[in-house]
Short mmCIF file of C-alpha atoms and ligand atoms in Angstrom, two decimals:
data_model
loop_
_atom_site.label_atom_id
_atom_site.label_comp_id
_atom_site.label_asym_id
_atom_site.label_seq_id
_atom_site.Cartn_x
_atom_site.Cartn_y
_atom_site.Cartn_z
CA MET Y 1 98.92 55.86 158.37
CA GLU Y 2 96.35 55.28 155.51
CA THR Y 3 97.56 53.95 152.36
CA VAL Y 4 96.16 55.98 149.16
CA VAL Y 5 96.48 54.84 145.82
CA SER Y 6 95.48 56.31 142.52
CA GLY Y 7 96.50 56.31 138.88
CA ILE Y 8 95.73 58.02 135.50
CA ARG Y 9 95.63 55.93 132.05
CA SER Y 10 98.39 57.02 129.72
CA THR Y 11 96.33 58.04 126.62
CA GLY Y 12 97.75 61.32 126.15
CA ASN Y 13 97.87 64.86 127.73
CA LEU Y 14 95.84 65.32 130.81
CA HIS Y 15 92.62 67.86 131.03
CA LEU Y 16 90.78 69.94 133.82
CA GLY Y 17 88.72 66.61 134.49
CA ASN Y 18 91.90 64.76 135.24
CA TYR Y 19 92.85 67.49 137.60
CA TYR Y 20 90.13 68.40 139.42
CA GLY Y 21 88.90 65.18 139.64
CA ALA Y 22 92.01 63.43 140.78
CA ILE Y 23 95.37 65.34 140.70
CA GLN Y 24 94.60 68.23 142.99
CA ASN Y 25 93.63 65.57 145.36
CA PHE Y 26 96.85 63.98 144.96
CA VAL Y 27 98.96 66.73 145.77
CA LYS Y 28 97.25 67.54 148.84
CA MET Y 29 96.88 64.17 149.92
CA GLN Y 30 100.88 63.70 149.66
CA HIS Y 31 101.18 65.55 152.87
CA GLU Y 32 98.85 63.56 155.04
CA TYR Y 33 99.20 59.96 154.00
CA ASN Y 34 101.34 57.09 152.77
CA CYS Y 35 100.64 57.72 148.50
CA TYR Y 36 101.03 55.54 145.58
CA PHE Y 37 100.57 57.43 142.65
CA PHE Y 38 101.00 55.46 139.16
CA ILE Y 39 100.79 55.83 135.51
CA ALA Y 40 98.25 53.51 133.98
CA ASP Y 41 99.79 51.82 131.10
CA LEU Y 42 98.50 48.57 131.25
CA HIS Y 43 95.29 49.95 131.14
CA SER Y 44 95.60 51.78 128.14
CA LEU Y 45 96.54 48.78 126.38
CA THR Y 46 92.83 48.11 125.49
CA THR Y 47 93.17 50.13 122.78
CA HIS Y 48 96.32 48.89 121.17
CA PRO Y 49 98.76 52.19 121.00
CA THR Y 50 101.75 51.91 119.17
CA PRO Y 51 104.92 51.19 120.98
CA ALA Y 52 105.99 54.85 120.41
CA ASP Y 53 102.74 56.13 121.34
CA LEU Y 54 102.59 54.23 124.53
CA HIS Y 55 106.17 55.81 125.67
CA GLY Y 56 105.27 59.08 124.63
CA ASN Y 57 102.25 59.00 126.48
CA VAL Y 58 103.28 57.52 129.60
CA LYS Y 59 106.29 60.16 129.40
CA GLN Y 60 103.46 62.94 129.12
CA VAL Y 61 101.35 61.59 132.44
CA LEU Y 62 104.78 61.36 134.39
CA VAL Y 63 105.68 65.06 133.48
CA GLU Y 64 102.12 66.35 134.43
CA TYR Y 65 102.43 64.63 137.44
CA LEU Y 66 105.19 66.16 138.63
CA ALA Y 67 104.44 69.66 136.97
CA ALA Y 68 101.01 69.69 138.90
CA GLY Y 69 103.00 69.14 142.22
CA ILE Y 70 103.14 65.78 142.84
CA ASP Y 71 106.34 65.58 144.84
CA PRO Y 72 108.54 62.18 144.25
CA GLU Y 73 110.12 62.52 147.62
CA ARG Y 74 106.69 62.52 149.48
CA ALA Y 75 104.59 60.17 147.28
CA THR Y 76 105.59 57.34 145.38
CA ILE Y 77 105.01 57.71 141.79
CA TYR Y 78 105.53 54.89 139.35
CA VAL Y 79 104.72 53.56 135.89
CA GLN Y 80 102.39 50.52 136.32
CA SER Y 81 104.03 47.73 134.35
CA ASP Y 82 107.08 48.34 136.13
CA VAL Y 83 105.22 46.56 138.97
CA PRO Y 84 104.52 43.01 137.37
CA GLU Y 85 103.13 41.81 141.30
CA ILE Y 86 99.72 43.88 140.02
CA ALA Y 87 99.42 41.82 136.63
CA GLU Y 88 99.87 38.82 139.21
CA LEU Y 89 97.28 39.98 141.50
CA TYR Y 90 94.88 40.71 138.63
CA LEU Y 91 95.59 37.18 137.61
CA TYR Y 92 94.33 35.70 140.71
CA LEU Y 93 91.59 38.23 141.30
CA ASN Y 94 90.28 37.15 137.74
CA MET Y 95 89.44 33.79 138.94
CA ASN Y 96 86.82 35.30 141.11
CA ALA Y 97 85.41 37.86 138.96
CA TYR Y 98 82.15 36.74 137.06
CA LEU Y 99 81.02 37.76 133.48
CA GLY Y 100 77.73 38.69 134.68
CA GLU Y 101 79.02 41.45 137.28
CA LEU Y 102 81.75 42.57 134.88
CA GLU Y 103 79.22 42.84 131.73
CA ARG Y 104 76.97 44.77 133.90
CA SER Y 105 79.52 47.44 134.78
CA THR Y 106 78.44 51.00 133.50
CA SER Y 107 82.16 52.04 131.88
CA PHE Y 108 82.14 48.26 130.06
CA LYS Y 109 78.26 48.89 128.53
CA ASP Y 110 79.42 52.68 127.08
CA LYS Y 111 82.91 51.00 125.78
CA VAL Y 112 81.14 48.05 124.11
CA ARG Y 113 78.48 50.67 122.36
CA GLY Y 114 81.10 53.25 121.55
CA ASN Y 115 83.53 50.65 119.79
CA PRO Y 116 81.45 47.42 118.87
CA ASP Y 117 84.56 46.20 117.08
CA ASN Y 118 87.18 46.02 120.04
CA VAL Y 119 85.40 44.44 122.55
CA ASN Y 120 88.55 42.48 124.11
CA ALA Y 121 88.81 40.92 127.59
CA GLY Y 122 91.16 43.57 128.67
CA LEU Y 123 88.28 45.73 128.57
CA LEU Y 124 85.84 43.40 130.04
CA THR Y 125 88.35 42.82 133.18
CA TYR Y 126 89.33 46.84 133.36
CA PRO Y 127 87.77 46.65 137.01
CA VAL Y 128 89.55 43.64 138.13
CA LEU Y 129 93.07 44.98 137.10
CA MET Y 130 91.84 48.27 138.79
CA ALA Y 131 91.23 46.34 141.98
CA ALA Y 132 94.70 44.86 142.02
CA ASP Y 133 96.07 48.50 141.50
CA ILE Y 134 94.85 49.67 144.73
CA ILE Y 135 94.48 46.56 147.11
CA ILE Y 136 98.20 45.27 145.99
CA HIS Y 137 99.14 48.12 148.41
CA LYS Y 138 96.31 47.64 150.84
CA ALA Y 139 94.85 51.17 150.17
CA THR Y 140 91.48 52.50 151.70
CA LYS Y 141 91.39 55.82 149.85
CA VAL Y 142 91.49 56.30 146.29
CA PRO Y 143 91.00 59.74 144.95
CA VAL Y 144 89.26 59.34 141.65
CA GLY Y 145 86.31 61.57 139.83
CA LYS Y 146 82.85 60.53 140.04
CA ASP Y 147 83.20 58.28 136.86
CA GLN Y 148 84.93 55.99 138.65
CA GLU Y 149 82.78 55.30 141.60
CA GLN Y 150 81.24 52.23 140.36
CA HIS Y 151 84.66 50.76 139.60
CA LEU Y 152 85.50 51.66 143.45
CA GLU Y 153 82.47 49.55 144.22
CA MET Y 154 83.62 46.35 142.52
CA ALA Y 155 87.02 46.59 143.94
CA ARG Y 156 85.47 46.41 147.42
CA THR Y 157 83.52 42.97 145.89
CA PHE Y 158 86.90 41.73 144.58
CA ALA Y 159 88.70 42.24 147.98
CA ASN Y 160 85.91 41.16 150.00
CA ARG Y 161 85.26 38.19 147.92
CA PHE Y 162 89.08 37.22 148.19
CA ASN Y 163 88.85 37.77 152.08
CA ARG Y 164 85.88 35.53 152.32
CA LEU Y 165 87.27 32.86 150.05
CA TYR Y 166 90.06 32.13 152.28
CA ASN Y 167 88.38 33.00 155.24
CA LYS Y 168 90.99 35.91 156.43
CA GLU Y 169 90.76 39.75 157.07
CA PHE Y 170 93.26 40.20 154.58
CA PHE Y 171 92.53 43.14 152.21
CA PRO Y 172 90.99 46.45 153.59
CA GLU Y 173 88.09 47.96 151.62
CA PRO Y 174 89.41 50.76 149.28
CA PHE Y 175 87.02 53.92 149.05
CA ALA Y 176 86.80 56.76 146.66
CA PHE Y 177 87.79 60.21 148.17
CA ASN Y 178 87.44 63.70 147.29
CA PHE Y 179 88.75 66.36 149.75
CA SER Y 180 85.57 68.28 149.08
CA ASP Y 181 83.46 65.79 150.29
CA ASN Y 182 81.74 65.20 147.11
CA LEU Y 183 83.19 63.35 143.84
CA VAL Y 184 83.67 65.61 141.07
CA LYS Y 185 82.67 65.40 137.52
CA ILE Y 186 83.97 68.29 135.08
CA PRO Y 187 81.66 68.97 132.33
CA GLY Y 188 83.07 69.04 128.51
CA LEU Y 189 82.51 72.27 126.43
CA ASP Y 190 80.81 70.45 123.96
CA GLY Y 191 77.08 70.94 125.84
CA LYS Y 192 76.95 67.47 126.60
CA GLY Y 193 78.60 65.20 129.30
CA LYS Y 194 82.01 64.99 131.11
CA MET Y 195 85.06 66.29 129.96
CA GLY Y 196 87.25 63.63 128.21
CA LYS Y 197 89.91 62.70 125.96
CA SER Y 198 87.59 60.81 123.69
CA GLU Y 199 84.86 62.99 123.56
CA GLY Y 200 85.77 64.64 120.74
CA GLU Y 201 87.75 67.79 119.46
CA GLY Y 202 87.28 70.71 121.35
CA ASN Y 203 85.47 69.21 124.17
CA ALA Y 204 88.52 69.13 126.75
CA VAL Y 205 90.80 71.70 127.92
CA TYR Y 206 94.21 70.29 128.57
CA LEU Y 207 96.86 71.38 130.90
CA SER Y 208 99.44 72.15 128.27
CA ASP Y 209 97.09 73.87 125.95
CA SER Y 210 98.47 77.29 125.69
CA PRO Y 211 96.62 80.51 126.21
CA GLU Y 212 95.96 81.54 122.85
CA VAL Y 213 94.11 77.60 122.45
CA ILE Y 214 92.56 77.77 126.02
CA ARG Y 215 90.59 81.20 124.69
CA LYS Y 216 89.73 79.82 121.30
CA LYS Y 217 87.77 76.66 123.01
CA VAL Y 218 86.26 78.04 125.39
CA MET Y 219 84.85 80.72 123.18
CA ARG Y 220 83.49 77.60 121.17
CA ALA Y 221 81.79 76.18 123.77
CA VAL Y 222 78.16 75.24 123.22
CA THR Y 223 75.45 78.14 124.39
CA ASP Y 224 71.83 78.64 123.82
CA ALA Y 225 69.95 81.69 122.86
CA GLY Y 226 70.18 82.91 126.38
CA PRO Y 227 67.20 83.03 129.34
CA THR Y 228 63.65 84.40 128.49
CA ALA Y 229 62.58 84.15 132.26
CA ASP Y 230 63.84 85.49 135.42
CA ASN Y 231 65.22 82.64 137.71
CA GLN Y 232 64.84 80.12 134.98
CA GLU Y 233 66.44 76.75 135.17
CA LYS Y 234 69.57 76.37 133.25
CA PRO Y 235 69.95 74.22 130.19
CA VAL Y 236 72.48 71.33 130.64
CA GLU Y 237 75.17 73.46 128.08
CA ILE Y 238 75.06 76.62 130.33
CA GLN Y 239 74.80 74.80 133.83
CA ASN Y 240 78.34 72.91 132.23
CA LEU Y 241 79.94 76.18 132.05
CA PHE Y 242 78.64 77.17 135.40
CA ASP Y 243 80.07 73.92 136.77
CA ILE Y 244 83.65 74.80 135.41
CA ILE Y 245 83.51 78.22 136.78
CA LYS Y 246 82.68 77.20 139.90
CA VAL Y 247 85.84 75.07 140.13
CA VAL Y 248 88.55 77.41 138.06
CA SER Y 249 87.08 81.03 139.20
CA THR Y 250 86.58 83.27 142.54
CA PRO Y 251 82.90 82.66 144.46
CA ASP Y 252 82.15 86.21 143.17
CA THR Y 253 82.82 85.72 139.25
CA TYR Y 254 80.09 82.61 140.17
CA THR Y 255 77.46 84.78 141.92
CA HIS Y 256 77.98 87.58 139.42
CA PHE Y 257 77.47 85.55 136.16
CA ASP Y 258 74.53 83.77 138.22
CA ASP Y 259 72.83 86.94 138.97
CA LEU Y 260 73.02 88.16 135.38
CA TYR Y 261 71.38 84.83 133.96
CA ASN Y 262 68.97 84.99 136.52
CA THR Y 263 67.82 88.55 135.50
CA CYS Y 264 68.16 87.65 131.99
CA GLN Y 265 71.06 90.16 131.30
CA ILE Y 266 74.00 87.25 130.89
CA ARG Y 267 76.11 87.91 127.96
CA TYR Y 268 77.66 84.49 126.79
CA GLY Y 269 80.67 85.93 125.41
CA ASP Y 270 81.32 87.84 128.59
CA LEU Y 271 80.92 84.57 130.84
CA LYS Y 272 83.35 82.85 128.26
CA LYS Y 273 85.96 85.27 128.36
CA GLN Y 274 86.18 85.53 131.94
CA LEU Y 275 85.95 81.83 132.10
CA ALA Y 276 88.71 81.49 129.29
CA GLU Y 277 90.81 83.86 131.57
CA ASP Y 278 90.09 82.19 134.95
CA ILE Y 279 90.99 78.75 133.38
CA ILE Y 280 94.73 80.45 131.80
CA ILE Y 281 95.20 81.60 135.68
CA ALA Y 282 94.76 78.32 137.22
CA THR Y 283 96.51 76.39 135.06
CA ALA Y 284 99.40 78.59 134.47
CA PRO Y 285 101.89 77.01 137.37
CA ILE Y 286 101.39 73.30 135.67
CA ARG Y 287 101.68 74.68 132.03
CA GLU Y 288 105.08 76.76 132.66
CA ARG Y 289 106.63 73.93 134.15
CA ILE Y 290 105.58 71.12 131.71
CA ASN Y 291 108.61 72.00 129.09
CA ASP Y 292 111.35 72.07 131.50
CA ILE Y 293 110.25 68.83 132.97
CA ALA Y 294 109.87 67.14 129.83
CA ASN Y 295 113.58 68.26 128.69
CA ASP Y 296 115.13 66.59 132.03
CA ALA Y 297 115.72 62.99 130.97
CA PRO Y 298 118.04 62.16 134.14
CA TYR Y 299 115.21 63.53 136.34
CA LEU Y 300 112.46 61.53 134.94
CA ARG Y 301 114.63 58.35 134.80
CA GLN Y 302 115.76 58.80 138.19
CA VAL Y 303 111.61 59.50 139.35
CA ALA Y 304 110.59 56.52 137.45
CA ARG Y 305 113.28 54.35 139.19
CA HIS Y 306 112.87 55.30 142.56
CA GLY Y 307 109.16 54.92 142.35
CA ALA Y 308 109.53 51.55 141.07
CA ILE Y 309 111.76 50.33 143.69
CA LYS Y 310 109.73 51.75 146.27
CA ALA Y 311 106.26 50.43 144.56
CA ARG Y 312 107.70 46.98 144.05
CA GLU Y 313 108.84 46.78 147.77
CA SER Y 314 105.07 47.09 149.03
CA ALA Y 315 103.69 45.08 146.41
CA SER Y 316 106.03 42.25 146.61
CA LYS Y 317 105.42 42.30 150.26
CA THR Y 318 101.86 41.50 149.55
CA ILE Y 319 102.14 39.21 146.86
CA LYS Y 320 104.23 37.18 149.26
CA GLU Y 321 101.35 36.83 151.62
CA VAL Y 322 98.67 36.45 148.51
CA ARG Y 323 100.89 33.47 147.53
CA GLU Y 324 101.03 31.61 151.13
CA ILE Y 325 97.49 32.22 151.52
CA ILE Y 326 96.20 31.17 148.19
CA GLY Y 327 98.57 27.83 149.08
CA PHE Y 328 101.44 28.02 146.74
CA ARG Y 329 104.03 26.91 148.54
CA SER Y 330 107.91 25.77 148.32
CA PHE Y 331 108.78 22.31 148.99
P1 TYM T 1 91.05 57.91 133.46
O1 TYM T 1 92.45 57.75 133.02
O2 TYM T 1 89.99 58.03 132.54
O3 TYM T 1 91.03 59.71 134.23
C1 TYM T 1 91.51 59.73 135.60
C2 TYM T 1 91.24 60.18 136.44
O4 TYM T 1 90.64 61.59 136.12
C3 TYM T 1 89.36 61.46 136.43
N1 TYM T 1 88.26 62.02 135.50
C4 TYM T 1 87.79 63.10 135.95
N2 TYM T 1 86.99 63.75 137.27
C5 TYM T 1 86.18 64.54 136.99
N3 TYM T 1 85.52 65.05 135.67
C6 TYM T 1 86.16 64.51 134.58
N4 TYM T 1 85.47 65.02 133.31
C7 TYM T 1 87.08 63.42 134.41
N5 TYM T 1 87.43 62.75 133.73
C8 TYM T 1 88.47 61.91 134.01
C9 TYM T 1 88.97 60.02 136.54
O5 TYM T 1 87.57 59.77 137.36
C10 TYM T 1 90.26 59.61 137.43
O6 TYM T 1 90.27 59.65 138.56
N6 TYM T 1 90.45 53.76 135.51
C11 TYM T 1 91.38 54.71 135.73
C12 TYM T 1 92.74 54.83 136.19
C13 TYM T 1 93.18 53.77 136.94
C14 TYM T 1 92.92 53.77 138.59
C15 TYM T 1 93.14 53.00 139.03
C16 TYM T 1 92.15 54.97 139.33
C17 TYM T 1 93.53 52.60 136.65
N7 TYM T 1 93.85 52.13 138.07
C18 TYM T 1 93.25 52.65 140.63
C19 TYM T 1 92.46 54.74 140.63
C20 TYM T 1 92.71 53.39 141.15
C21 TYM T 1 90.70 56.08 134.58
O7 TYM T 1 90.55 54.89 133.21
O8 TYM T 1 90.96 57.11 134.58
#
């Protein structure tokens, strides 16, 4: 059976982008594959969270994984820092990751531009740690959103480079995966780029947002003055709203508003009202479970412990072989 690995950084509550880009696939894949889903707390250290924030954020992602329907009996759910073998593999892979290729990564360049005062080595080698996460379990499929495509390409490069260096077909190549064939990019509500935690207040709808908050955020989404000619191309902020409708609403709803747009009869207020209600419906089953799970400390402890044991079983097997291959041998 093919192995699947994916993770989400522990930097706060999860949003619709995380859900449609990643988690929805996790939930489906757990029935068909050998799945490892983790909380990327090592990755979150690049922005220097306080110990209390770090722990709270790890808990939040764990709770939301479970609330979204990842079943710890089917998939292995674990916290990245509970598996020290990942950090060890990261160190080995770093020896064959080159400054030039790391600096060329688009996410690194974005981070440097956005935060020039905190260009640390962890940020530079972020894709190496990601590769270690994936190949430690010899995974071949990685459910992620479109923004991670380049990181997967780098993971393949590092896996292949290790194989070539030691002349051994050891790590398989991992590929980005989405059930719909195409990787997904969910836009934000600010009329610009993707939905994201660091893209400013009101841009992201969180799985934990109350219906009132969802309505407020959607009603404030950026729109334009409306179409002035039939079948006019949609400007980016309007296309973004249609892209969200495509994933949360029925095809009929999409067609209905698309027809109204194309005949210049659209009223954005109506579209937003419908969109807000459809987001509320789509996220209800998750939202309703979040509180109960968050308050069940024994259950969370049990899931995290059980997951750590299973993940370490797989990771330590790989790292033992890696040490052999590299030439660390006992006397
Ligand atoms: P992160 O935490 O930024 O995002 C987690 C997942 O959510 C997806 N995603 C989106 N998908 C569609 N539209 C959006 N607007 C959107 N925003 C986020 C991301 O593509 C991702 O799948 N580096 C990763 C975490 C990670 C990882 C890994 C993933 C660490 N190690 C190993 C896979 C395998 C990250 O920062 O994702």
